[in-house]
Every structure is written in structure tokens, then in C-alpha cells.
Tab-separated table of C-alpha atoms and ligand atoms in Angstrom:
chain	number	residue	atom	x	y	z
A	250	MET	CA	90.881	83.050	106.055
A	251	ALA	CA	86.916	82.194	106.312
A	252	ASN	CA	84.850	78.817	106.792
A	253	LYS	CA	83.450	77.323	103.800
A	254	VAL	CA	79.831	78.894	104.111
A	255	ASN	CA	76.962	76.764	102.534
A	256	THR	CA	73.360	79.172	103.991
A	257	ILE	CA	74.013	82.133	102.714
A	258	GLY	CA	71.273	84.852	103.995
A	259	VAL	CA	69.716	88.525	102.499
A	260	LEU	CA	68.585	91.289	103.971
A	261	THR	CA	67.364	94.643	102.673
A	262	SER	CA	67.764	97.412	105.313
A	263	GLY	CA	67.433	100.749	104.829
A	264	GLY	CA	64.705	103.260	102.410
A	265	ASP	CA	64.504	100.738	100.073
A	266	SER	CA	65.024	101.351	96.407
A	267	PRO	CA	64.576	99.754	92.491
A	268	GLY	CA	66.854	97.639	91.658
A	269	MET	CA	66.997	95.299	95.472
A	270	ASN	CA	64.368	92.229	93.956
A	271	ALA	CA	67.199	92.682	91.243
A	272	THR	CA	69.903	91.669	93.813
A	273	ILE	CA	68.305	89.393	95.793
A	274	ARG	CA	67.426	87.036	92.918
A	275	ALA	CA	71.090	87.059	91.656
A	276	VAL	CA	71.815	86.172	94.811
A	277	VAL	CA	69.736	83.250	95.555
A	278	ARG	CA	70.642	82.159	91.585
A	279	THR	CA	74.030	82.737	91.791
A	280	ALA	CA	74.098	80.564	95.591
A	281	ILE	CA	71.919	78.307	93.906
A	282	ALA	CA	74.161	77.856	91.118
A	283	ASN	CA	76.477	77.390	93.154
A	284	GLY	CA	75.502	74.667	95.639
A	285	ARG	CA	74.772	76.500	98.124
A	286	LYS	CA	71.440	76.923	100.398
A	287	VAL	CA	69.439	80.641	100.746
A	288	LYS	CA	67.788	82.615	103.356
A	289	GLY	CA	65.565	85.322	102.915
A	290	ILE	CA	65.396	87.183	106.350
A	291	LEU	CA	62.558	89.703	105.954
A	292	ARG	CA	62.347	92.910	107.385
A	293	GLY	CA	66.232	93.375	107.653
A	294	TYR	CA	67.681	93.508	110.954
A	295	SER	CA	64.586	93.716	113.116
A	296	GLY	CA	63.597	90.603	110.926
A	297	LEU	CA	66.790	89.388	111.309
A	298	LEU	CA	66.162	89.732	115.350
A	299	ALA	CA	62.723	88.365	115.590
A	300	GLU	CA	63.179	85.398	113.375
A	301	GLU	CA	61.723	86.362	110.848
A	302	ILE	CA	63.220	84.225	108.539
A	303	ILE	CA	62.132	81.412	104.939
A	304	ASP	CA	63.939	79.933	102.800
A	305	LEU	CA	64.604	81.246	99.372
A	306	ASP	CA	64.817	78.874	96.066
A	307	SER	CA	64.876	79.738	92.298
A	308	MET	CA	61.505	79.699	91.930
A	309	SER	CA	60.795	82.032	94.969
A	310	VAL	CA	62.234	84.914	92.851
A	311	SER	CA	60.674	84.924	89.497
A	312	ASP	CA	59.778	87.820	87.819
A	313	ILE	CA	60.354	89.991	90.330
A	314	ILE	CA	63.705	91.737	88.965
A	315	SER	CA	61.470	93.770	87.280
A	316	ARG	CA	59.427	94.772	90.008
A	317	GLY	CA	60.922	98.252	92.295
A	318	GLY	CA	60.600	98.352	95.861
A	319	THR	CA	62.033	94.416	97.665
A	320	ILE	CA	60.053	91.505	98.251
A	321	LEU	CA	61.995	90.871	101.532
A	322	TYR	CA	60.963	94.236	103.025
A	323	THR	CA	62.724	96.590	104.617
A	324	ALA	CA	62.826	97.979	107.794
A	325	ARG	CA	65.218	100.544	110.300
A	326	CYS	CA	66.118	98.863	113.748
A	327	ALA	CA	66.863	100.664	117.187
A	328	GLU	CA	67.915	97.704	119.263
A	329	PHE	CA	69.956	96.181	116.242
A	330	ARG	CA	72.762	99.455	116.892
A	331	THR	CA	73.136	97.667	120.288
A	332	VAL	CA	76.013	95.322	121.322
A	333	ALA	CA	73.473	92.871	122.695
A	334	GLY	CA	71.617	93.293	119.376
A	335	GLN	CA	74.168	92.464	117.425
A	336	LYS	CA	75.873	89.724	119.310
A	337	LYS	CA	71.362	88.310	119.239
A	338	GLY	CA	71.270	88.886	115.195
A	339	ALA	CA	74.627	86.968	115.085
A	340	GLU	CA	73.147	83.805	117.307
A	341	ILE	CA	70.162	83.783	115.324
A	342	CYS	CA	71.845	83.522	111.931
A	343	ARG	CA	74.024	80.438	113.232
A	344	LYS	CA	70.781	78.741	114.708
A	345	HIS	CA	69.536	78.919	111.245
A	346	GLY	CA	72.542	77.363	109.691
A	347	ILE	CA	73.494	81.226	107.641
A	348	ASP	CA	76.898	81.270	107.615
A	349	GLY	CA	77.399	84.130	104.956
A	350	LEU	CA	74.640	87.144	104.813
A	351	VAL	CA	74.512	89.318	101.599
A	352	VAL	CA	72.941	93.128	103.051
A	353	ILE	CA	71.211	95.388	101.233
A	354	GLY	CA	71.171	98.753	102.366
A	355	GLY	CA	73.214	102.526	102.449
A	356	ASP	CA	76.194	103.023	104.906
A	357	GLY	CA	73.746	102.576	108.270
A	358	SER	CA	72.976	99.347	106.656
A	359	PHE	CA	77.539	98.881	106.702
A	360	GLN	CA	77.564	99.603	110.306
A	361	GLY	CA	76.329	96.152	110.629
A	362	ALA	CA	77.111	94.276	108.221
A	363	ARG	CA	80.348	94.621	109.730
A	364	LYS	CA	79.416	94.128	113.187
A	365	LEU	CA	78.033	91.013	112.396
A	366	ALA	CA	81.286	90.052	110.457
A	367	GLY	CA	83.087	90.939	113.103
A	368	LEU	CA	81.093	88.426	115.557
A	369	GLY	CA	81.752	85.462	113.330
A	370	ILE	CA	78.881	86.294	110.350
A	371	ASN	CA	80.882	86.041	106.957
A	372	THR	CA	79.030	89.084	105.521
A	373	VAL	CA	78.850	91.103	102.389
A	374	ALA	CA	77.498	94.313	101.730
A	375	LEU	CA	76.123	96.018	98.721
A	376	PRO	CA	74.896	99.196	98.033
A	377	GLY	CA	71.617	99.637	97.633
A	378	THR	CA	70.118	103.242	97.850
A	379	ILE	CA	68.668	106.096	95.786
A	380	ASP	CA	71.426	108.622	97.153
A	381	LEU	CA	74.606	107.276	95.402
A	382	ASP	CA	76.305	108.614	98.558
A	383	ILE	CA	78.314	105.539	99.552
A	384	ALA	CA	82.293	106.693	98.303
A	385	CYS	CA	83.287	103.618	97.735
A	386	THR	CA	81.069	102.772	94.475
A	387	GLU	CA	79.698	104.958	91.584
A	388	TYR	CA	77.242	103.638	90.839
A	389	THR	CA	74.773	102.738	93.924
A	390	ILE	CA	71.731	100.266	92.835
A	391	GLY	CA	68.859	102.189	92.755
A	392	PHE	CA	70.446	105.694	91.862
A	393	ASP	CA	69.992	105.296	87.892
A	394	THR	CA	65.727	104.634	88.553
A	395	ALA	CA	65.887	107.661	90.338
A	396	ILE	CA	67.026	109.983	88.398
A	397	ASN	CA	65.075	108.619	84.920
A	398	THR	CA	61.416	109.323	87.510
A	399	ALA	CA	62.596	112.363	89.222
A	400	MET	CA	63.428	113.814	85.622
A	401	GLU	CA	60.533	112.712	84.044
A	402	ALA	CA	58.435	115.065	86.770
A	403	ILE	CA	60.366	117.475	86.221
A	404	ASP	CA	59.471	117.366	82.322
A	405	LYS	CA	56.088	117.284	83.112
A	406	LEU	CA	56.182	120.174	85.526
A	407	ARG	CA	58.161	121.699	82.883
A	408	ASP	CA	54.951	122.104	80.677
A	409	THR	CA	52.353	123.845	83.639
A	410	SER	CA	54.921	125.535	84.400
A	411	ALA	CA	56.332	127.118	80.119
A	412	SER	CA	51.945	127.567	80.110
A	413	HIS	CA	51.191	129.702	82.913
A	414	GLU	CA	54.616	131.476	83.006
A	415	ARG	CA	55.576	130.683	86.184
A	416	CYS	CA	59.028	129.616	88.179
A	417	SER	CA	59.120	126.473	89.739
A	418	ILE	CA	60.908	124.530	93.076
A	419	VAL	CA	60.741	121.135	92.666
A	420	GLU	CA	62.942	119.628	94.924
A	421	VAL	CA	64.157	116.304	94.204
A	422	MET	CA	65.323	113.433	97.387
A	423	GLY	CA	68.967	112.549	98.036
A	424	ARG	CA	69.006	113.219	101.912
A	425	ASN	CA	72.347	115.260	102.641
A	426	ALA	CA	73.824	115.059	99.259
A	427	GLY	CA	72.841	116.286	95.610
A	428	TYR	CA	73.740	113.773	92.905
A	429	ILE	CA	69.917	113.248	92.210
A	430	ALA	CA	69.112	117.132	91.891
A	431	LEU	CA	72.535	117.289	89.787
A	432	TYR	CA	71.706	114.999	87.717
A	433	CYS	CA	68.128	114.858	87.126
A	434	GLY	CA	68.471	118.793	86.743
A	435	ILE	CA	70.960	118.777	84.006
A	436	ALA	CA	68.820	116.049	81.795
A	437	SER	CA	65.416	118.365	82.792
A	438	GLY	CA	67.503	121.533	80.733
A	439	ALA	CA	66.597	123.418	84.263
A	440	GLU	CA	67.261	126.684	84.910
A	441	ASP	CA	69.150	126.593	88.446
A	442	ILE	CA	70.752	123.849	90.771
A	443	LEU	CA	70.552	123.890	93.873
A	444	ILE	CA	72.782	121.304	96.686
A	445	THR	CA	73.394	121.379	99.341
A	446	GLU	CA	77.540	120.871	98.300
A	447	ARG	CA	77.798	123.676	96.887
A	448	TYR	CA	74.781	126.139	98.355
A	449	ASP	CA	75.734	129.748	99.639
A	450	HIS	CA	72.324	130.432	100.867
A	451	ASN	CA	72.263	133.797	99.053
A	452	GLU	CA	68.929	134.144	97.843
A	453	GLU	CA	70.310	137.058	96.204
A	454	THR	CA	72.266	134.939	93.609
A	455	ILE	CA	68.702	133.103	92.692
A	456	LEU	CA	66.481	136.122	92.587
A	457	ASN	CA	69.278	137.765	90.185
A	458	ILE	CA	69.185	134.684	87.876
A	459	ILE	CA	65.372	134.722	87.585
A	460	LYS	CA	65.433	138.362	86.341
A	461	ALA	CA	67.723	138.013	83.866
A	462	LYS	CA	66.108	135.266	82.222
A	463	ARG	CA	63.629	136.712	82.006
A	464	SER	CA	64.835	139.940	80.836
A	465	LEU	CA	66.128	137.412	78.221
A	466	GLY	CA	62.723	136.349	77.330
A	467	LYS	CA	62.971	133.132	79.351
A	468	THR	CA	58.499	132.917	80.513
A	469	HIS	CA	59.477	130.205	82.767
A	470	HIS	CA	61.607	129.753	85.629
A	471	ILE	CA	62.664	125.703	86.405
A	472	ILE	CA	65.067	125.303	90.034
A	473	VAL	CA	66.097	121.895	91.248
A	474	ASN	CA	66.535	121.999	94.980
A	475	ALA	CA	68.099	119.055	96.971
A	476	GLU	CA	66.236	117.892	100.063
A	477	GLY	CA	69.050	118.596	101.673
A	478	ILE	CA	68.680	122.555	101.214
A	479	GLY	CA	64.499	122.240	101.719
A	480	ASP	CA	62.003	124.764	102.656
A	481	SER	CA	60.961	124.637	99.216
A	482	GLN	CA	57.343	125.767	99.629
A	483	GLY	CA	59.344	129.093	101.623
A	484	LEU	CA	61.852	130.023	98.393
A	485	ALA	CA	58.638	129.732	96.648
A	486	LYS	CA	57.352	132.394	98.818
A	487	ARG	CA	60.688	134.514	99.073
A	488	ILE	CA	60.780	134.456	95.071
A	489	GLU	CA	56.743	135.502	94.052
A	490	GLU	CA	57.579	138.568	96.835
A	491	ALA	CA	60.295	139.659	95.269
A	492	THR	CA	59.948	139.209	91.478
A	493	GLY	CA	56.439	139.378	91.777
A	494	ILE	CA	56.606	136.599	89.149
A	495	GLU	CA	53.486	133.220	90.430
A	496	THR	CA	56.180	130.360	92.084
A	497	ARG	CA	54.840	127.594	93.214
A	498	ALA	CA	57.029	124.670	94.953
A	499	THR	CA	56.780	120.605	94.104
A	500	ILE	CA	58.216	118.008	96.305
A	501	ILE	CA	58.437	114.877	94.122
A	502	GLY	CA	59.268	113.001	97.333
A	503	HIS	CA	59.215	108.731	97.758
A	504	ILE	CA	57.757	108.357	94.322
A	505	GLN	CA	61.605	108.232	93.563
A	506	ARG	CA	62.333	105.929	95.632
A	507	GLY	CA	60.150	103.344	93.184
A	508	GLY	CA	58.691	102.395	89.473
A	509	SER	CA	60.315	99.205	87.963
A	510	PRO	CA	64.015	99.672	87.680
A	511	THR	CA	65.483	100.497	84.445
A	512	CYS	CA	67.820	98.731	82.411
A	513	LYS	CA	71.171	100.082	84.181
A	514	ASP	CA	69.361	99.083	87.231
A	515	ARG	CA	68.196	96.060	86.652
A	516	VAL	CA	71.325	94.941	85.383
A	517	TYR	CA	74.140	96.446	87.764
A	518	ALA	CA	71.794	94.909	90.720
A	519	SER	CA	72.161	92.134	89.058
A	520	ILE	CA	76.326	91.676	88.865
A	521	MET	CA	76.758	93.065	91.768
A	522	GLY	CA	74.229	90.444	94.477
A	523	ALA	CA	76.124	88.047	91.703
A	524	LYS	CA	79.595	89.259	93.360
A	525	ALA	CA	78.219	89.085	96.835
A	526	VAL	CA	77.796	85.406	96.842
A	527	ASP	CA	81.237	84.695	94.746
A	528	LEU	CA	83.013	86.939	96.978
A	529	LEU	CA	81.294	84.277	100.125
A	530	CYS	CA	82.182	81.744	98.764
A	531	GLU	CA	85.579	82.072	97.883
A	532	GLY	CA	85.805	82.637	101.814
A	533	LYS	CA	85.501	86.703	102.449
A	534	SER	CA	84.255	88.209	105.092
A	535	ASN	CA	83.634	91.859	105.701
A	536	ARG	CA	83.349	93.023	101.674
A	537	VAL	CA	81.613	95.807	100.807
A	538	VAL	CA	80.618	95.685	96.743
A	539	GLY	CA	81.298	98.706	94.240
A	540	TYR	CA	81.465	99.539	90.801
A	541	ARG	CA	84.175	102.055	89.869
A	542	ASN	CA	86.432	102.880	86.830
A	543	GLY	CA	84.093	100.283	84.535
A	544	GLN	CA	84.569	97.465	86.600
A	545	PHE	CA	83.119	95.638	89.748
A	546	THR	CA	85.189	96.072	92.732
A	547	ASP	CA	85.490	94.929	96.378
A	548	PHE	CA	86.430	96.564	99.747
A	549	ASP	CA	86.692	96.314	103.129
A	550	ILE	CA	83.840	97.519	105.143
A	551	GLN	CA	85.476	99.596	107.599
A	552	GLU	CA	87.787	101.054	104.562
A	553	ALA	CA	84.846	101.886	102.933
A	554	LEU	CA	82.876	103.566	105.253
A	555	SER	CA	85.854	106.165	105.904
A	556	MET	CA	85.560	107.275	102.215
A	557	THR	CA	84.811	110.382	101.180
A	558	LYS	CA	83.823	111.444	97.905
A	559	ASP	CA	82.317	115.074	96.135
A	560	ILE	CA	79.879	115.989	93.972
A	561	ASP	CA	82.122	116.302	90.180
A	562	GLN	CA	83.487	120.150	89.975
A	563	TYR	CA	83.856	118.879	86.246
A	564	MET	CA	79.972	118.461	86.175
A	565	TYR	CA	78.977	120.393	88.410
A	566	ASP	CA	80.677	124.144	87.037
A	567	CYS	CA	78.997	122.168	83.569
A	568	SER	CA	75.214	122.436	84.765
A	569	LYS	CA	76.156	126.444	85.717
A	570	LYS	CA	76.926	126.636	81.724
A	571	LEU	CA	74.724	124.870	80.500
A	572	SER	CA	71.903	126.276	82.673
A	573	ARG	CA	72.489	130.379	82.096
B	627	LIG	P1	70.390	103.362	105.989
B	627	LIG	O1	71.103	101.613	105.629
B	627	LIG	O2	70.127	103.369	104.200
B	627	LIG	O3	71.827	104.293	105.516
B	627	LIG	P2	70.014	103.969	108.315
B	627	LIG	O4	71.689	104.322	108.701
B	627	LIG	O5	68.436	103.591	108.307
B	627	LIG	O6	69.958	103.719	106.521
B	627	LIG	O7	70.229	101.894	108.696
B	627	LIG	C1	69.991	101.196	108.774
B	627	LIG	C2	69.829	99.761	109.646
B	627	LIG	O8	71.257	99.754	109.986
B	627	LIG	C3	69.368	100.736	111.128
B	627	LIG	O9	68.268	100.602	111.433
B	627	LIG	C4	69.932	100.108	112.286
B	627	LIG	O10	69.083	99.293	112.363
B	627	LIG	C5	71.671	99.614	111.051
B	627	LIG	N1	72.792	100.880	111.638
B	627	LIG	C6	72.765	101.290	111.440
B	627	LIG	N2	73.797	102.002	112.087
B	627	LIG	C7	74.432	100.814	112.645
B	627	LIG	C8	75.500	101.067	113.311
B	627	LIG	N3	76.461	102.397	113.802
B	627	LIG	N4	75.466	99.923	114.114
B	627	LIG	C9	74.743	99.009	113.753
B	627	LIG	N5	73.674	98.948	112.890
B	627	LIG	C10	73.447	99.527	112.464
B	628	LIG	O1	68.044	107.157	102.050
B	628	LIG	C1	67.372	107.393	100.148
B	628	LIG	C2	65.968	108.330	100.749
B	628	LIG	O2	65.423	108.495	100.165
B	628	LIG	C3	66.290	109.974	101.342
B	628	LIG	O3	67.056	110.484	100.236
B	628	LIG	C4	65.553	110.401	101.830
B	628	LIG	O4	66.085	111.869	102.614
B	628	LIG	C5	65.036	109.268	103.057
B	628	LIG	O5	65.521	107.924	102.068
B	628	LIG	C6	63.771	109.822	103.109
B	628	LIG	O6	63.308	108.476	104.083
B	628	LIG	P1	62.421	107.704	104.854
B	628	LIG	O7	61.815	106.858	103.923
B	628	LIG	O8	62.538	106.912	106.205
B	628	LIG	O9	61.457	108.756	104.555
């Protein structure tokens, strides 16, 4: 059992995601409700090493639940990947009286959290990423907002694509994971969805689907392409050359990381933030909060990092049937 935690630090790290502010708010308010002090660490591990540390009270987090981004800013930090950087970070936590830490980020940030836990700072990590690519959890903070943003963009694209009777390739984020592509592809009724986990790089198949749809009377064609596959401009060019159908590529990009979080993201982010603080107050450390089978739960960080997950095959098969 770890020592009693008196002051809880919170930081956001890696790519931002909508709902991070709701998480920060929940961390602050739950810590105060539990009789703890709270400090915000700016700019992730980089701000920790630069001692960019501020006091947070209940009012500091007023009016942020509906805002995208992170009021604590976020960053990537090469120095923190080194043992010297991690030791310095742990010392700075001790110097500022931070004996419990909540890290909100992706699995890179979890690695840093694990190192700090190993150096005696009680640490709990929360899955903050639009990519849904964290194996221990079925939910990550920001995914729901990102897929809704992408879906709305694709709906708009369909209007112009239909008017011009074009083929449109729309590239969505997700790093190497295809969750965003699969969800917004199904939701927008895309004619084809390409995800890294299942793509065989056979462009003949893509062309055959386009031709088959045209012969059935479909006048336009949307292909959702996952970022991990990329090359959307090249694919558009090759489709146009092979079929004679005017084809355009659109990369939605960082717009998917912004915007006011959906209700689901606000609520789940809030519960996860509260749970992180409750775990710290129970004396737990080196944990990551996840959502599985309808329950908020927690795992050892090392165990969480060693887990793997894959796209649901039934969902993928359905997406193929629904788009045919
Ligand atoms: P994400 O958290 O979104 O996966 P990154 O992979 O960029 O984003 O990681 C965010 C930060 O976490 C890095 O800039 C670095 O400071 C820290 N980090 C990543 N990997 C490690 C590691 N192996 N050891 C310590 N810190 C790490
Ligand atoms: O992890 C979130 C994410 O938006 C990925 O989908 C994308 O590959 C990456 O971050 C982009 O990172 P950056 O903001 O550094 O361009």
C-alpha cells in the first residue's frame, strides 16, 4: 500500500483530445471533495521538467467542460524518455509536494507514468486520445467527438461529391488504427472503408467496387481511407486514370482533434477523472483507468501496455455488407 496522498498533480500529454478539459475538471473537483490539494502541470512532461506548475482550485476549472483542447496545454518531451529525465521529473514532483499524479494521454504517456510510479510517485493514467487505440479500454477520451466531427465532414463531402458525380477519398486520423475510419465510414454510409488492420493493398478490388456501383446506377462514391494507409492523393489520381471518373482526395486532419466534446465524451471523461483521484486516494499507484463491458475499471499500467486489441470482425464484416 502506497503512502497517503495529499497533493494531486494533473497533466495532459501527447496529442490533445476533446474531453481532456472535462477530465481535468473532474480531477480537480474530486480531489477537492476528497480533501486534497491539486496542482496543474503545464505542457505535459516537458512542463514538469521546466517546473511549470500552478495551483488549481474549483474556480480554475469553471466553464471548461464544454471546451475542446486542454487548458493545461500539451506537448511531447524527448528528455522524459531518458532515465535522467524521469528521475528529474520525480524529484520535481517531490519538491512541489506532488505525491499523486494523474496523467492524461495515449500509451506513450502511459510509459512515462509507469516510470514515475517506479520512482515513487503514485501515478494513475487515463486514456486520452481520439484514436481509440488503447488495448485495455473500449473507450478513449475524445474518440466520440472525433468520429462525430469526421461523420459531419463526410456528410458535407457527399453533397458535393453527389452533385459532381465524383469519387471522393476522405482520409481520417487514427495513426495506425482504423477505428475512426470504421466508425465514421459506417455512420456516413461510405461506399468503401479502408483500414490498416484489414487492407490488402489490392487496388483492383477498389476499382471493381467503383465500377460495379456505377453499373448499378450509383452516381458518386465515397471511400473512407484510414491515415495509417495514407496516400489519398495518389489513390485518387490512380482511380481517376483507371476509371475516367473525376476523383478528389480530402484529408480532414486536425479538425478531428478539436471542437466541443459530445455528451458521451464529457460524461465518460468526467467519470474517468474522478476514478483516477479515487484510486490515488485509496493508495493505488501504477494504474490505468479503462472502460470495459459497461464498467469503469482499472489495470496495472504494465499489464495494460502489454495487451493487444483488434477491430471487431463482425463489425467490419457488417460494414462491408452495408456498403455493397
Ligand atoms: P501519446 O501519449 O499520445 O501516445 P507520445 O507517444 O508522443 O503520445 O508520448 C507522449 C510523451 O510521453 C512523449 O513525448 C514522452 O515525453 C513520453 N513518453 C513516451 N514514451 C516514453 C517512454 N518509453 N518512457 C518515458 N516517457 C515516454
Ligand atoms: O494520436 C492522435 C493523432 O491525432 C493521430 O490520429 C495522428 O496520427 C497524430 O495524433 C497527429 O499528431 P500531430 O498532432 O503531431 O500531427
